[in-house]
Short mmCIF file of C-alpha atoms in Angstrom, two decimals:
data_model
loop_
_atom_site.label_atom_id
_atom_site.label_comp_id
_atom_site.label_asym_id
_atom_site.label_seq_id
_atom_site.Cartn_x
_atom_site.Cartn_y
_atom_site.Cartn_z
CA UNK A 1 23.83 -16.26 -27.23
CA UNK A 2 20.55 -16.15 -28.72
CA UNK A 3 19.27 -12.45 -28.96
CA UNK A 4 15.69 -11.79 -28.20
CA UNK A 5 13.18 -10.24 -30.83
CA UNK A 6 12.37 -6.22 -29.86
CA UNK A 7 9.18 -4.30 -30.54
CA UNK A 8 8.52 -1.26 -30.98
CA UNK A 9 5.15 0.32 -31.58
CA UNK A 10 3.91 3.86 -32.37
CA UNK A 11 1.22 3.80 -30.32
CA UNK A 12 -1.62 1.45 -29.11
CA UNK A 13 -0.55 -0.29 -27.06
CA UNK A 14 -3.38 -1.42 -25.63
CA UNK A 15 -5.60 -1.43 -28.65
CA UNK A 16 -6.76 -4.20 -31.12
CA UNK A 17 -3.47 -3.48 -32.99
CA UNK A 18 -1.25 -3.75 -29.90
CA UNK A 19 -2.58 -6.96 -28.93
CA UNK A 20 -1.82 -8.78 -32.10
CA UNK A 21 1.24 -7.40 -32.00
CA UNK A 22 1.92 -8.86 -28.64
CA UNK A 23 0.25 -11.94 -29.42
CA UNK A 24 2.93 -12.54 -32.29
CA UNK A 25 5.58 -12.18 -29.47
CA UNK A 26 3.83 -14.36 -27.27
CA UNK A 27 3.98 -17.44 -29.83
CA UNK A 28 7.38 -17.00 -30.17
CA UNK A 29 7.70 -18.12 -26.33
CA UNK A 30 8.22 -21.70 -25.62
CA UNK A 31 8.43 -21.67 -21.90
CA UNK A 32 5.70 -20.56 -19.31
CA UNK A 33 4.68 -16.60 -20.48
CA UNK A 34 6.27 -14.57 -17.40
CA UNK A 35 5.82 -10.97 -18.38
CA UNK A 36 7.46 -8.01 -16.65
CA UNK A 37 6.15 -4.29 -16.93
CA UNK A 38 8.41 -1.72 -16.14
CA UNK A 39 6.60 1.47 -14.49
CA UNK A 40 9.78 3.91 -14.71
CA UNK A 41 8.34 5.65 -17.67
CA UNK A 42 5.69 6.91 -15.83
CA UNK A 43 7.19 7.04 -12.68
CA UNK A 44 7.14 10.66 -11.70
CA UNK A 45 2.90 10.57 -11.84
CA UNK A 46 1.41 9.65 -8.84
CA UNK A 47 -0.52 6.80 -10.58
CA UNK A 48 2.64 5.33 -11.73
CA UNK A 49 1.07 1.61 -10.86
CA UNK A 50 -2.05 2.27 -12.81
CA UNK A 51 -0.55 2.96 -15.98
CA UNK A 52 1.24 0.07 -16.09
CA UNK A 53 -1.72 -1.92 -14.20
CA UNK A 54 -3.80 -0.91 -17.21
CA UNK A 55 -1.43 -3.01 -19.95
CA UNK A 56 -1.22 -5.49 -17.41
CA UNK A 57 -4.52 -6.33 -17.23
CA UNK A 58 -5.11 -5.92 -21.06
CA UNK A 59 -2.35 -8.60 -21.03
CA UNK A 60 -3.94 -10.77 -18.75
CA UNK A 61 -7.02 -10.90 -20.97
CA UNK A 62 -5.51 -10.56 -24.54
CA UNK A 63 -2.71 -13.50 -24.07
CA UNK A 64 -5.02 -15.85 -21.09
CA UNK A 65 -4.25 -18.51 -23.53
CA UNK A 66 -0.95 -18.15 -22.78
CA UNK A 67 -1.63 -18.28 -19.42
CA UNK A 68 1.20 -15.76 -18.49
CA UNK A 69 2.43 -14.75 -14.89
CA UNK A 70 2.54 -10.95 -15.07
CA UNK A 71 4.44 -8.93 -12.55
CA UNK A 72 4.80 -4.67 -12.02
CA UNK A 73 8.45 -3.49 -11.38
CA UNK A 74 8.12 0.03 -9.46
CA UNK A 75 11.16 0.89 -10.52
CA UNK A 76 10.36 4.37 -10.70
CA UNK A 77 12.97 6.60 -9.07
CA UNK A 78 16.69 6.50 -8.09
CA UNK A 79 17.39 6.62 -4.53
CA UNK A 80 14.25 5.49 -3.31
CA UNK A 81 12.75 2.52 -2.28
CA UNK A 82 11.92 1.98 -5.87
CA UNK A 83 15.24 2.58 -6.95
CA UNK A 84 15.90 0.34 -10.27
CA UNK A 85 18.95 -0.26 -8.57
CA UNK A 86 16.69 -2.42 -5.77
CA UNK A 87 17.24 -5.82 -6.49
CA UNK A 88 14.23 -6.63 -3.78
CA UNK A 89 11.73 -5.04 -6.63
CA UNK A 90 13.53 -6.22 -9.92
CA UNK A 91 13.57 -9.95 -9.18
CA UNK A 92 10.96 -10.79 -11.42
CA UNK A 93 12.90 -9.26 -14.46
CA UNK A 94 15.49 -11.81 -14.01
CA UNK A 95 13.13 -14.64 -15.14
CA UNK A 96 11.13 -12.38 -17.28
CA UNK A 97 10.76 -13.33 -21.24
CA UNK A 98 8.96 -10.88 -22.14
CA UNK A 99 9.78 -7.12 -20.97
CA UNK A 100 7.06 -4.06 -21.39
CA UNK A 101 7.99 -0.33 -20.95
CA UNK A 102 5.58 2.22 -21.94
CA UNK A 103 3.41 5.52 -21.63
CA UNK A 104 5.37 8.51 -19.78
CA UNK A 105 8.12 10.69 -20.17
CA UNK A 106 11.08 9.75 -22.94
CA UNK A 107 13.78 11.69 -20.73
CA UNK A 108 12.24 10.55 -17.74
CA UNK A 109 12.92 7.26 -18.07
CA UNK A 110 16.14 7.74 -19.98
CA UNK A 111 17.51 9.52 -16.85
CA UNK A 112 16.23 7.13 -14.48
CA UNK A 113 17.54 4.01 -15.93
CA UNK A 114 21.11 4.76 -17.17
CA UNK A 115 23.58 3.13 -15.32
CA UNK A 116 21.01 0.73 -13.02
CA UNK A 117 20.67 -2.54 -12.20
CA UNK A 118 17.67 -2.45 -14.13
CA UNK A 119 19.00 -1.53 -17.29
CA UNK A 120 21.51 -3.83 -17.00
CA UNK A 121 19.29 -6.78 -15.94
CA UNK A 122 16.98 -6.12 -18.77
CA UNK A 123 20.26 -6.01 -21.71
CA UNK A 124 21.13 -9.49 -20.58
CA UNK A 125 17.81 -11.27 -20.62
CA UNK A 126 18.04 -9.88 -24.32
CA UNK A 127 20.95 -11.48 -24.65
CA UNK A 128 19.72 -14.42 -23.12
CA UNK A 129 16.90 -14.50 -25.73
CA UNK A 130 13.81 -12.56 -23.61
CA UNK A 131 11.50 -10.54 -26.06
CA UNK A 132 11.71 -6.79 -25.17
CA UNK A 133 8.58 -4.60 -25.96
CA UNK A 134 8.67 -0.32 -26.32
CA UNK A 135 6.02 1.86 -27.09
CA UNK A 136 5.21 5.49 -27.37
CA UNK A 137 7.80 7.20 -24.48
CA UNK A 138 9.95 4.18 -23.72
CA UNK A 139 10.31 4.03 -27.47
CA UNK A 140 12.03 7.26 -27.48
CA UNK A 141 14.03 6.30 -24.53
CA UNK A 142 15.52 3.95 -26.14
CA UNK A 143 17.49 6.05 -28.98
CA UNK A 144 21.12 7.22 -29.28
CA UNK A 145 19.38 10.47 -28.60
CA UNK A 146 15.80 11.68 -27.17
CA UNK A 147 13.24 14.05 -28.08
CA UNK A 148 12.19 15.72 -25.14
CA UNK A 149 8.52 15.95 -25.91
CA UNK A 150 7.28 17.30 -22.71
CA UNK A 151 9.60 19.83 -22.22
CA UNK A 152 8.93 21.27 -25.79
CA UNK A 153 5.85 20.40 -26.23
CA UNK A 154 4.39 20.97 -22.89
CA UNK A 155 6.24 23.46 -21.17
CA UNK A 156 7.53 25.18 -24.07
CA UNK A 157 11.37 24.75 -24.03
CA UNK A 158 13.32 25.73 -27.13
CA UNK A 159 13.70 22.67 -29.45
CA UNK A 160 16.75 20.58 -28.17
CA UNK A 161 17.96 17.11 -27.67
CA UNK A 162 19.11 15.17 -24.92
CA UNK A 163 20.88 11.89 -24.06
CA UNK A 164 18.92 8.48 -24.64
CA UNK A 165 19.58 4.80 -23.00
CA UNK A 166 21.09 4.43 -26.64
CA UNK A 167 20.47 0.61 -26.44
CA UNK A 168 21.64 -0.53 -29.49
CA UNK A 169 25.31 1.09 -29.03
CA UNK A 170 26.55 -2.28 -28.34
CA UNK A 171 25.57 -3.50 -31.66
CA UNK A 172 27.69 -0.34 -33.44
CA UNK A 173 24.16 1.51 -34.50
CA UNK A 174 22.91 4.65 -34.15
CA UNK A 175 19.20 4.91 -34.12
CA UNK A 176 16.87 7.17 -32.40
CA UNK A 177 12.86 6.39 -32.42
CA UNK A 178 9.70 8.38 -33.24
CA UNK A 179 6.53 7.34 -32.09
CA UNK A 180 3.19 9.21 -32.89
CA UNK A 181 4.56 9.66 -36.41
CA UNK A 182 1.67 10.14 -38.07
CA UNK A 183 -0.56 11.95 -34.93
CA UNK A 184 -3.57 14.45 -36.53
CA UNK A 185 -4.70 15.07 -33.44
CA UNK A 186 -3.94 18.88 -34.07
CA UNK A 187 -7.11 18.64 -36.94
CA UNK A 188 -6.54 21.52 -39.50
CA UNK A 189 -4.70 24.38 -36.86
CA UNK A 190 -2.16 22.40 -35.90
CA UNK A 191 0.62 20.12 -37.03
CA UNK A 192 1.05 17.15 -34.56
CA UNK A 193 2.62 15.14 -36.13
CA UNK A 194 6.26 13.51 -35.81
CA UNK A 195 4.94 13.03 -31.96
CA UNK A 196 3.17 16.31 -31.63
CA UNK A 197 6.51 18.29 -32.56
CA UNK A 198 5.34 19.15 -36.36
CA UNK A 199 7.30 19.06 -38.81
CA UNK A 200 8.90 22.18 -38.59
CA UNK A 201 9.87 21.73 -34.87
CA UNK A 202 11.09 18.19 -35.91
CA UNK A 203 13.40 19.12 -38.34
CA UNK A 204 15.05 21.66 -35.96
CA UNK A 205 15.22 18.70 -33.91
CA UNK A 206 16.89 16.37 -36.07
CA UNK A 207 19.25 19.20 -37.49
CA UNK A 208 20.67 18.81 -33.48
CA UNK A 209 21.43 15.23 -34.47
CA UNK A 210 24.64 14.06 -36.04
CA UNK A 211 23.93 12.95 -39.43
CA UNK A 212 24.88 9.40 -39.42
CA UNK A 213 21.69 9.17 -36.95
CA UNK A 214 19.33 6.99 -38.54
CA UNK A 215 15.88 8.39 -37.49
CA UNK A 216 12.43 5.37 -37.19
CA UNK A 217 9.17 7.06 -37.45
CA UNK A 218 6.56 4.64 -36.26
CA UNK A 219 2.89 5.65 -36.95
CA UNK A 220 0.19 5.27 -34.25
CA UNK A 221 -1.47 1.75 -34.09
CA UNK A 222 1.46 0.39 -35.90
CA UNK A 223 4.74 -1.26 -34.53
CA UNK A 224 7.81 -3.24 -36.34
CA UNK A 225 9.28 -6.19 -34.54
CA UNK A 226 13.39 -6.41 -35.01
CA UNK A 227 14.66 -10.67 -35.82
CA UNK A 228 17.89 -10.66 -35.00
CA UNK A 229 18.06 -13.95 -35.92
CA UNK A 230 16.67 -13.74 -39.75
CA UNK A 231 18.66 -10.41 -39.78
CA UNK A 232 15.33 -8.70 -40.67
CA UNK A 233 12.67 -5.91 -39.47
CA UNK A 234 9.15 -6.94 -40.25
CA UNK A 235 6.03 -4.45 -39.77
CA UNK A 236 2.77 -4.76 -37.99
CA UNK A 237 -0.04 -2.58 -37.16
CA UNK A 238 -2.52 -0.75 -39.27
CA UNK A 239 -0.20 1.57 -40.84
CA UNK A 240 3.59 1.90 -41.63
CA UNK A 241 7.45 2.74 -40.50
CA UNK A 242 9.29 5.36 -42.20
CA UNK A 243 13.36 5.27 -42.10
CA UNK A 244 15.10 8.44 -42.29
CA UNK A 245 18.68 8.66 -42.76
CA UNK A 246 20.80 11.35 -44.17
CA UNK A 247 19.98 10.63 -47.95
CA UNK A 248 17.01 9.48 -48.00
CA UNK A 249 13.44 8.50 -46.68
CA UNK A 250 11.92 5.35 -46.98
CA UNK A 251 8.40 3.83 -45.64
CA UNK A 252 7.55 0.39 -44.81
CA UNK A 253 3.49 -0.43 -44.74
CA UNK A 254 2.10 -2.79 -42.69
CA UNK A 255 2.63 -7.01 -43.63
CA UNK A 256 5.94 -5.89 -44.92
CA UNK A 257 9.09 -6.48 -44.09
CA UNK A 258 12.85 -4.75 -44.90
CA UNK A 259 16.70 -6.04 -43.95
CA UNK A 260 18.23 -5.02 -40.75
CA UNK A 261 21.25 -3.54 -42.84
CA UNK A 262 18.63 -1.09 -43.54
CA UNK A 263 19.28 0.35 -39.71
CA UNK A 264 23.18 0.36 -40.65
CA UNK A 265 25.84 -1.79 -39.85
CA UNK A 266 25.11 -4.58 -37.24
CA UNK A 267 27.45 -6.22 -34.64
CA UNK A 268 26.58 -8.84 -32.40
CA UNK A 269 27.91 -7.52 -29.18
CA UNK A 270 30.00 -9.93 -26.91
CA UNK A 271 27.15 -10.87 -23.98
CA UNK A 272 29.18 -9.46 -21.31
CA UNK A 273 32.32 -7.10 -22.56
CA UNK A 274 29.56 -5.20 -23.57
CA UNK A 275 28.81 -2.80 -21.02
CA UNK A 276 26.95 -5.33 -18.54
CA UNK A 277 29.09 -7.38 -15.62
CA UNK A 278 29.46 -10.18 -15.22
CA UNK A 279 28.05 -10.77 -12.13
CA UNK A 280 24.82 -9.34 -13.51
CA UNK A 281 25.15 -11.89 -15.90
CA UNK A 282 25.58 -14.96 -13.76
CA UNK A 283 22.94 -13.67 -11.55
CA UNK A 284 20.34 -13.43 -14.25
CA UNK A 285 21.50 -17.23 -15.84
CA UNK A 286 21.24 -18.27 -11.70
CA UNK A 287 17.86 -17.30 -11.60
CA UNK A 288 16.45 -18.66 -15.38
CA UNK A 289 18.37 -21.96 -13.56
CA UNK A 290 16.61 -21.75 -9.98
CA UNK A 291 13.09 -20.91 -12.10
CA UNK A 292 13.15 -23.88 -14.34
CA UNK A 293 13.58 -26.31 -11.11
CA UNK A 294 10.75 -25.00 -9.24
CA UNK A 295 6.83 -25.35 -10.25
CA UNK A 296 5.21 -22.18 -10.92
CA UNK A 297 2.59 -20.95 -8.26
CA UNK A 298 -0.02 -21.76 -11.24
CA UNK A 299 1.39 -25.17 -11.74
CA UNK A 300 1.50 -26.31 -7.42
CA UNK A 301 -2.44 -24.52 -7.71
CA UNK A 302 -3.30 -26.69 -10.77
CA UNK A 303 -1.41 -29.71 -8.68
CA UNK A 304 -3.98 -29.24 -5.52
CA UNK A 305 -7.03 -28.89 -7.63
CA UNK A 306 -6.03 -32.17 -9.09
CA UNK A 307 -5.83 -34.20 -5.45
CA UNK A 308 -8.70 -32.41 -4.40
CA UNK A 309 -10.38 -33.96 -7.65
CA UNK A 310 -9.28 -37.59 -7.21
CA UNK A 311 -10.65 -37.09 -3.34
CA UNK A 312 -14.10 -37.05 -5.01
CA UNK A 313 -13.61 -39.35 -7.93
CA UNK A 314 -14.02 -37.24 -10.34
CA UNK A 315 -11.23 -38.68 -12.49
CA UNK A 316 -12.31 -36.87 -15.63
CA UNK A 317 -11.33 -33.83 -13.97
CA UNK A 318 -8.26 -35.37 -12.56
CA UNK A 319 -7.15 -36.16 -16.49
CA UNK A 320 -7.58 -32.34 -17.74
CA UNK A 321 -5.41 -31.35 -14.68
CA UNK A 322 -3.16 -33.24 -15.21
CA UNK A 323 -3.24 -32.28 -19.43
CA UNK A 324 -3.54 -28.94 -18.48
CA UNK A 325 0.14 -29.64 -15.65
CA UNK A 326 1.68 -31.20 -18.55
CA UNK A 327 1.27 -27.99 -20.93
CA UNK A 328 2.88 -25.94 -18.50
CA UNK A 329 6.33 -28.48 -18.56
CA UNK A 330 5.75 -30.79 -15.88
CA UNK A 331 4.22 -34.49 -15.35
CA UNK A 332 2.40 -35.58 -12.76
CA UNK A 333 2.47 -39.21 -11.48
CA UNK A 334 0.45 -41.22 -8.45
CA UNK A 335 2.43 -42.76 -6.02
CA UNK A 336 1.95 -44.38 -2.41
CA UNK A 337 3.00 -41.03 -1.17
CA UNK A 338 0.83 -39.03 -3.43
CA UNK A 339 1.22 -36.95 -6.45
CA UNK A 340 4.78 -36.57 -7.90
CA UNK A 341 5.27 -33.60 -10.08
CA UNK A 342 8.73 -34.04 -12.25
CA UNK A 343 9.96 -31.41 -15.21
#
């Protein structure tokens, strides 16, 4: 099992910051970038699409040297048609290696993905080594517990906490995540910070927590990326990552780097007594299979221009074609019969 790297950024997603965050991610892939966007998070707003169109078209631009197929997954409500529990809408997560959920509500999306095919599919392409990305409400999702900020903030609930996707319970820690850390927004009146709670609010908050909750503030423009692999957390962006646990508070600036004992005591789950079935499983390693047989729709387009180029000739053209066929995993060779593309 080789466990995928996970960001998670403040804020920014879409801003110079964000980008070279995801362009660290996207060198990291080997294989043809296929990127999958999740719009849950944001799936209760009528212009669910559009939010997550937005990153994907920043994508588009920011990694086109990457060349990377990127797909929408309206997964946006259970017991719809865009249930996350509609396999018909989630098939491009099963190939995805790289996985973006963003802008929208934290206990939204933690209510709408618990327990779904979608959640499920997206834990074992981590497993299977896919890079996940989280930023600003899908970060909070993510936690052992969330802070509701748009029924405090917005609508003016009392301070409380409720139930996360708590993702990393399979690996025996108990995190919960903080985006818009370091937010001024507020100016001089008002404290909006610690994700437009303040810091008073916040610490009511966390006081709801159980103490061996190990709180990550992440400040706006500014992300940390978690290597399972080197066992370590390192820190992008333009500003830092604080770690709050019971005893003390410590903050990480950008370019550096801390252990991943820091986040307590790490387990590397078993891939599939761990909360996901089997036949999820199977299904996703089935499809990863069925994708690596079959040229990609930019690969058979690449292929056409080719013949279309030897038609006329021009065999200079032909040669980058077939260079540029080549970079995306597959040869190309001239037969009798024509063209014969082989992994």
């Amino acid at each position: 099992m080789t466990l995928g790297r996970i960001a998670f950024l403040g804020s920014g997603e879409t801003s110079l910051a964000g980008g070279r965050i995801f362009e660290n991610l996207a060198r990291l892939i080997s294989d043809p970038l296929r990127v999958a966007i999740l719009e849950t998070p944001a799936g209760f707003e009528l212009n669910a699409s559009l939010v997550a169109n937005r990153v994907g078209e920043f994508l588009k631009t920011r990694l086109q040297n990457y060349k990377p197929t990127i797909d929408l997954i309206p997964a946006r409500k259970k017991d719809t048609q865009y249930s996350p529990d509609n396999i018909d809408i989630l098939k491009p997560l099963l190939t995805a290696n790289l996985i973006f959920m963003g802008p929208g509500s934290p206990s939204y999306v933690a209510r709408q993905l618990k327990n779904t095919l979608a959640w499920d599919i997206i834990r074992a392409r981590h497993r299977q080594g896919a890079i996940l990305a989280f930023a600003s409400a899908a970060t909070i999702s993510l936690g052992k517990w969330v802070l509701p900020v748009y029924e405090i903030y917005k609508v003016g609930e009392d301070v409380h906490v409720k139930e996360g996707l708590d993702f990393f319970a399979d690996f025996g820690l108990h995190i919960s995540f903080i985006p818009h850390w370091n937010n001024a927004e507020g100016g001089a009146d008002l404290d909006t910070s610690r994700c437009f709670m303040g810091m008073e609010r916040f610490e009511q908050w966390r006081k709801l927590t159980p103490e061996d909750n190990i709180i990550v503030g992440l400040d706006e423009h500014s992300g940390v990326i978690i290597d399972f692999e080197n066992k370590k957390c390192d820190v992008h962006g333009v500003s830092s990552v604080s770690v709050l646990s019971v005893n003390e508070t410590r903050i990480y600036p950008a370019d550096s780097s801390f252990a991943l004992s820091v986040l307590g005591d790490i387990k590397i789950p078993n891939p599939i007594e761990s909360g996901i079935s089997k036949e999820v499983w199977q299904m996703t390693l089935d499809s990863q299979k069925n994708s690596e047989d079959k040229p990609s729709d930019e690969v058979l387009n690449l292929l056409e221009q080719r013949k279309q180029a030897r038609a006329k000739k021009d065999f200079a053209e032909s040669d980058r074609l077939r260079d540029e066929i080549a970079k995306l995993g597959w040869v190309v060779k001239d037969t009798k019969e024509g063209q014969l593309l082989t992994k």
